Amino acid sequence: MSGVSIITGGGSGIGAAIAKRLVSRSQPCIIIGRRLNKLEETKNASANPSLIRTVVADVSNLDDHDIIVNSLKEGEKVKALIQNAGVLDPIGSLTKVTPEQWKNHMNINLDGPLFLTQKLIPHLLPRNEEGKGGRILHISSGAAHNPYRGWGAYCTSKAAFHMLYKSLSKELSPKGISVGSVRPGVVDTPMQDLIRDQNDSDFPDVGRFQQLKQSGNLIDPDDVATFIDWLLNETDDVEFSEEEWDIRNVDREKWINYL
């Protein structure tokens, strides 16, 4: 199935790993982010930089969504929209969160993905003779289902993001668009650096995350990228959408050597 993959938050972490994985298999990507230098780092570190287009845009700024849509070539269709951009900070009690901080979490983690999806629906691949069409994948978190002290705004926005996936899946499935969601586990990314730098008064569970790093138990972003590549290409529409995927609950031998 031809088409381009659009990855938000493509300048670092999971988003960058996904982009590099896909272009290594000759799949073109458009990576979205707020910092051109980080996007260019991802592009230049890939096996095939010519297959990556960089777009400087802020998913929380609805005006920037037109920039993303306009980055598509005439007649080009979207094979996959990977909603990866997200924000965790500032970390702290909900009793102290400001209206601006709260809105920032919702704008990036919830509103931006919804309204970008709206813009891109007309550009997603139609269902082909094999029954597959364009796919939308939400990069979720265990925080959508389990509260953490200090992560109240993040947990709330991710819980809503999870329900957005479920609702969009119901609405878009009849149109041939599959919407899925994946929990990648605790991944060795810049977000984890931020978490480990917190003090325990703002985030009482900080020691657990520091120990995960020290013991080498963080998941490699490249493994997550391989899993997502497998998920996008080797599952049928029902498998892809029916339930949220968790990388830790799928037999590693099933996907780790994918192509």
Tab-separated table of C-alpha atoms in Angstrom:
chain	number	residue	atom	x	y	z
A	1	MET	CA	0.000	0.000	0.000
A	2	SER	CA	1.684	3.186	-1.188
A	3	GLY	CA	1.471	6.623	0.390
A	4	VAL	CA	3.377	8.769	2.846
A	5	SER	CA	3.483	8.451	6.636
A	6	ILE	CA	3.111	11.615	8.728
A	7	ILE	CA	4.740	11.534	12.161
A	8	THR	CA	4.178	14.280	14.717
A	9	GLY	CA	6.945	14.805	17.248
A	10	GLY	CA	9.412	13.462	14.697
A	11	GLY	CA	12.483	15.305	15.939
A	12	SER	CA	13.416	13.015	18.813
A	13	GLY	CA	12.546	9.911	20.784
A	14	ILE	CA	9.927	7.527	19.472
A	15	GLY	CA	8.920	9.744	16.551
A	16	ALA	CA	12.478	9.989	15.247
A	17	ALA	CA	12.981	6.240	15.631
A	18	ILE	CA	9.796	5.497	13.683
A	19	ALA	CA	10.827	7.804	10.842
A	20	LYS	CA	14.273	6.236	10.567
A	21	ARG	CA	12.782	2.761	10.655
A	22	LEU	CA	10.245	3.448	7.902
A	23	VAL	CA	12.656	5.124	5.487
A	24	SER	CA	15.138	2.282	5.997
A	25	ARG	CA	12.458	0.212	4.281
A	26	SER	CA	11.928	2.792	1.521
A	27	GLN	CA	8.720	4.209	3.005
A	28	PRO	CA	8.551	8.024	2.643
A	29	CYS	CA	7.800	10.123	5.717
A	30	ILE	CA	6.889	13.653	6.671
A	31	ILE	CA	8.124	14.485	10.167
A	32	ILE	CA	6.551	17.314	12.139
A	33	GLY	CA	8.091	19.279	14.993
A	34	ARG	CA	8.712	22.734	16.384
A	35	ARG	CA	12.509	22.712	16.075
A	36	LEU	CA	14.031	22.524	12.612
A	37	ASN	CA	17.448	21.495	13.945
A	38	LYS	CA	15.986	18.392	15.636
A	39	LEU	CA	14.022	17.456	12.530
A	40	GLU	CA	17.147	17.818	10.407
A	41	GLU	CA	19.076	15.633	12.863
A	42	THR	CA	16.504	12.891	12.395
A	43	LYS	CA	16.588	13.254	8.629
A	44	ASN	CA	20.377	13.266	8.346
A	45	ALA	CA	20.748	10.291	10.693
A	46	SER	CA	18.419	8.165	8.577
A	47	ALA	CA	19.459	5.581	6.002
A	48	ASN	CA	17.686	7.487	3.233
A	49	PRO	CA	17.401	11.238	3.948
A	50	SER	CA	15.801	11.896	0.566
A	51	LEU	CA	12.685	10.057	1.757
A	52	ILE	CA	12.135	12.364	4.734
A	53	ARG	CA	10.445	15.739	4.448
A	54	THR	CA	10.668	18.040	7.449
A	55	VAL	CA	7.854	20.405	8.390
A	56	VAL	CA	8.240	22.941	11.175
A	57	ALA	CA	4.824	23.156	12.793
A	58	ASP	CA	3.254	23.140	16.242
A	59	VAL	CA	0.419	20.612	16.470
A	60	SER	CA	-1.181	22.685	19.235
A	61	ASN	CA	-1.457	25.666	16.862
A	62	LEU	CA	-4.455	25.000	14.644
A	63	ASP	CA	-3.194	27.441	12.006
A	64	ASP	CA	-0.101	25.261	11.586
A	65	HIS	CA	-2.257	22.331	10.504
A	66	ASP	CA	-2.613	23.964	7.100
A	67	ILE	CA	1.187	23.970	6.804
A	68	ILE	CA	1.166	20.214	7.377
A	69	VAL	CA	-1.579	19.594	4.819
A	70	ASN	CA	0.170	21.808	2.280
A	71	SER	CA	3.358	19.752	2.629
A	72	LEU	CA	1.623	16.952	0.728
A	73	LYS	CA	2.373	16.768	-2.959
A	74	GLU	CA	-0.481	17.140	-5.410
A	75	GLY	CA	-2.569	13.983	-5.287
A	76	GLU	CA	-0.390	12.422	-2.589
A	77	LYS	CA	-2.191	10.212	-0.086
A	78	VAL	CA	-1.391	9.495	3.556
A	79	LYS	CA	-0.749	5.859	4.400
A	80	ALA	CA	-0.378	6.462	8.146
A	81	LEU	CA	-0.828	9.388	10.510
A	82	ILE	CA	1.166	8.693	13.654
A	83	GLN	CA	0.028	10.975	16.467
A	84	ASN	CA	3.162	10.917	18.591
A	85	ALA	CA	3.699	14.506	19.786
A	86	GLY	CA	3.033	14.962	23.483
A	87	VAL	CA	3.994	16.968	26.538
A	88	LEU	CA	4.485	15.846	30.147
A	89	ASP	CA	5.915	18.938	31.807
A	90	PRO	CA	5.454	20.875	33.949
A	91	ILE	CA	5.174	18.144	36.541
A	92	GLY	CA	3.436	18.996	39.797
A	93	SER	CA	0.254	18.841	41.819
A	94	LEU	CA	-3.114	19.511	40.194
A	95	THR	CA	-3.792	21.835	43.118
A	96	LYS	CA	-1.108	24.147	41.735
A	97	VAL	CA	-1.500	23.784	37.964
A	98	THR	CA	-2.212	27.081	36.205
A	99	PRO	CA	-4.870	27.565	33.519
A	100	GLU	CA	-2.102	28.130	30.970
A	101	GLN	CA	-0.321	24.898	31.901
A	102	TRP	CA	-3.569	22.937	31.801
A	103	LYS	CA	-4.508	24.338	28.393
A	104	ASN	CA	-1.042	23.541	27.058
A	105	HIS	CA	-1.420	19.864	28.013
A	106	MET	CA	-4.848	19.678	26.406
A	107	ASN	CA	-3.814	21.582	23.285
A	108	ILE	CA	-0.818	19.331	22.568
A	109	ASN	CA	-2.029	15.975	23.876
A	110	LEU	CA	-5.692	16.128	22.836
A	111	ASP	CA	-6.960	19.073	20.802
A	112	GLY	CA	-4.083	19.159	18.320
A	113	PRO	CA	-4.398	15.470	17.388
A	114	LEU	CA	-8.164	15.735	16.925
A	115	PHE	CA	-8.106	18.769	14.674
A	116	LEU	CA	-5.099	17.552	12.687
A	117	THR	CA	-6.980	14.303	12.082
A	118	GLN	CA	-9.949	16.307	10.807
A	119	LYS	CA	-7.715	18.130	8.332
A	120	LEU	CA	-6.057	14.971	7.043
A	121	ILE	CA	-9.056	12.648	6.710
A	122	PRO	CA	-9.642	13.650	3.054
A	123	HIS	CA	-6.005	12.809	2.278
A	124	LEU	CA	-5.877	9.342	3.839
A	125	LEU	CA	-5.647	6.381	1.477
A	126	PRO	CA	-9.023	4.897	0.552
A	127	ARG	CA	-9.661	1.236	1.280
A	128	ASN	CA	-8.070	-0.970	-1.392
A	129	GLU	CA	-9.150	-4.303	-2.875
A	130	GLU	CA	-7.480	-6.090	0.046
A	131	GLY	CA	-9.686	-4.169	2.451
A	132	LYS	CA	-6.971	-1.878	3.835
A	133	GLY	CA	-7.076	1.898	3.872
A	134	GLY	CA	-5.219	4.700	5.607
A	135	ARG	CA	-4.392	4.260	9.277
A	136	ILE	CA	-4.173	6.586	12.257
A	137	LEU	CA	-2.075	5.477	15.227
A	138	HIS	CA	-2.139	7.138	18.645
A	139	ILE	CA	1.002	6.789	20.743
A	140	SER	CA	-0.573	6.346	24.150
A	141	SER	CA	0.720	5.793	27.671
A	142	GLY	CA	0.020	3.754	30.752
A	143	ALA	CA	-0.722	7.137	32.324
A	144	ALA	CA	-3.997	7.127	30.380
A	145	HIS	CA	-5.175	4.331	32.656
A	146	ASN	CA	-3.204	4.765	35.897
A	147	PRO	CA	-2.870	8.033	37.834
A	148	TYR	CA	0.519	9.253	39.041
A	149	ARG	CA	0.970	11.960	41.643
A	150	GLY	CA	2.480	14.956	39.862
A	151	TRP	CA	1.250	13.878	36.437
A	152	GLY	CA	-2.384	14.886	36.867
A	153	ALA	CA	-2.623	17.075	33.778
A	154	TYR	CA	-0.760	14.533	31.656
A	155	CYS	CA	-2.827	11.579	32.903
A	156	THR	CA	-6.076	13.437	32.280
A	157	SER	CA	-5.111	14.491	28.766
A	158	LYS	CA	-3.881	10.996	27.889
A	159	ALA	CA	-7.077	9.408	29.223
A	160	ALA	CA	-9.047	11.704	26.935
A	161	PHE	CA	-6.638	10.884	24.078
A	162	HIS	CA	-7.438	7.200	24.641
A	163	MET	CA	-11.171	7.846	24.379
A	164	LEU	CA	-10.522	9.940	21.274
A	165	TYR	CA	-8.962	6.857	19.662
A	166	LYS	CA	-11.953	4.694	20.624
A	167	SER	CA	-14.463	7.246	19.342
A	168	LEU	CA	-12.633	7.990	16.094
A	169	SER	CA	-12.307	4.267	15.460
A	170	LYS	CA	-16.080	3.863	15.649
A	171	GLU	CA	-16.703	6.850	13.384
A	172	LEU	CA	-14.029	6.297	10.745
A	173	SER	CA	-14.118	2.520	10.330
A	174	PRO	CA	-17.117	2.649	7.954
A	175	LYS	CA	-15.092	5.061	5.792
A	176	GLY	CA	-12.222	2.600	5.455
A	177	ILE	CA	-9.935	4.392	7.929
A	178	SER	CA	-8.577	2.356	10.838
A	179	VAL	CA	-7.649	4.070	14.103
A	180	GLY	CA	-5.408	2.281	16.578
A	181	SER	CA	-3.553	3.012	19.783
A	182	VAL	CA	-0.359	1.642	21.286
A	183	ARG	CA	1.321	1.803	24.671
A	184	PRO	CA	5.073	1.681	23.991
A	185	GLY	CA	6.113	1.060	27.587
A	186	VAL	CA	8.793	3.034	29.422
A	187	VAL	CA	11.093	4.076	26.594
A	188	ASP	CA	14.599	5.559	26.736
A	189	THR	CA	13.726	9.025	25.375
A	190	PRO	CA	14.245	12.682	26.362
A	191	MET	CA	10.915	12.538	28.216
A	192	GLN	CA	12.457	9.991	30.576
A	193	ASP	CA	15.406	12.337	31.142
A	194	LEU	CA	12.903	14.965	32.295
A	195	ILE	CA	11.160	12.500	34.598
A	196	ARG	CA	14.373	11.393	36.321
A	197	ASP	CA	15.364	15.015	36.957
A	198	GLN	CA	12.297	15.700	39.117
A	199	ASN	CA	12.373	15.988	42.887
A	200	ASP	CA	10.237	13.613	44.897
A	201	SER	CA	8.082	16.399	46.303
A	202	ASP	CA	6.728	17.111	42.805
A	203	PHE	CA	6.857	13.497	41.624
A	204	PRO	CA	6.983	10.931	44.457
A	205	ASP	CA	7.565	8.012	42.052
A	206	VAL	CA	10.769	9.479	40.617
A	207	GLY	CA	12.916	6.786	42.270
A	208	ARG	CA	11.166	4.028	40.350
A	209	PHE	CA	12.023	5.648	37.017
A	210	GLN	CA	15.599	6.326	38.073
A	211	GLN	CA	15.941	2.639	38.950
A	212	LEU	CA	14.574	1.572	35.557
A	213	LYS	CA	17.364	3.540	33.894
A	214	GLN	CA	20.070	2.307	36.256
A	215	SER	CA	19.030	-1.323	35.794
A	216	GLY	CA	18.898	-1.049	31.999
A	217	ASN	CA	15.184	-1.801	31.856
A	218	LEU	CA	14.093	1.065	29.615
A	219	ILE	CA	12.806	0.020	26.196
A	220	ASP	CA	14.926	0.960	23.176
A	221	PRO	CA	13.131	3.430	20.844
A	222	ASP	CA	14.319	1.354	17.878
A	223	ASP	CA	12.445	-1.661	19.247
A	224	VAL	CA	9.306	0.454	19.568
A	225	ALA	CA	9.754	1.610	15.972
A	226	THR	CA	10.051	-1.993	14.768
A	227	PHE	CA	6.907	-2.927	16.678
A	228	ILE	CA	4.972	-0.005	15.207
A	229	ASP	CA	6.179	-0.830	11.688
A	230	TRP	CA	4.897	-4.382	12.190
A	231	LEU	CA	1.635	-3.096	13.669
A	232	LEU	CA	0.968	-0.737	10.760
A	233	ASN	CA	1.751	-3.283	8.072
A	234	GLU	CA	0.984	-6.770	9.378
A	235	THR	CA	-2.335	-6.487	11.216
A	236	ASP	CA	-5.781	-6.445	9.675
A	237	ASP	CA	-8.187	-3.601	10.371
A	238	VAL	CA	-9.990	-5.374	13.208
A	239	GLU	CA	-6.758	-6.388	14.943
A	240	PHE	CA	-5.307	-2.910	14.515
A	241	SER	CA	-8.280	-1.035	15.960
A	242	GLU	CA	-10.212	-3.297	18.286
A	243	GLU	CA	-8.123	-2.925	21.440
A	244	GLU	CA	-5.193	-0.767	22.485
A	245	TRP	CA	-1.879	-2.521	21.907
A	246	ASP	CA	0.811	-2.805	24.581
A	247	ILE	CA	4.278	-3.728	23.322
A	248	ARG	CA	4.939	-5.618	26.561
A	249	ASN	CA	1.963	-7.931	26.018
A	250	VAL	CA	2.836	-9.094	22.497
A	251	ASP	CA	5.226	-11.996	21.947
A	252	ARG	CA	8.533	-10.324	21.060
A	253	GLU	CA	9.422	-13.102	18.623
A	254	LYS	CA	6.349	-12.188	16.610
A	255	TRP	CA	7.672	-8.767	15.604
A	256	ILE	CA	11.295	-8.106	16.596
A	257	ASN	CA	12.717	-9.602	13.384
A	258	TYR	CA	10.052	-8.073	11.147
A	259	LEU	CA	11.634	-7.647	7.718
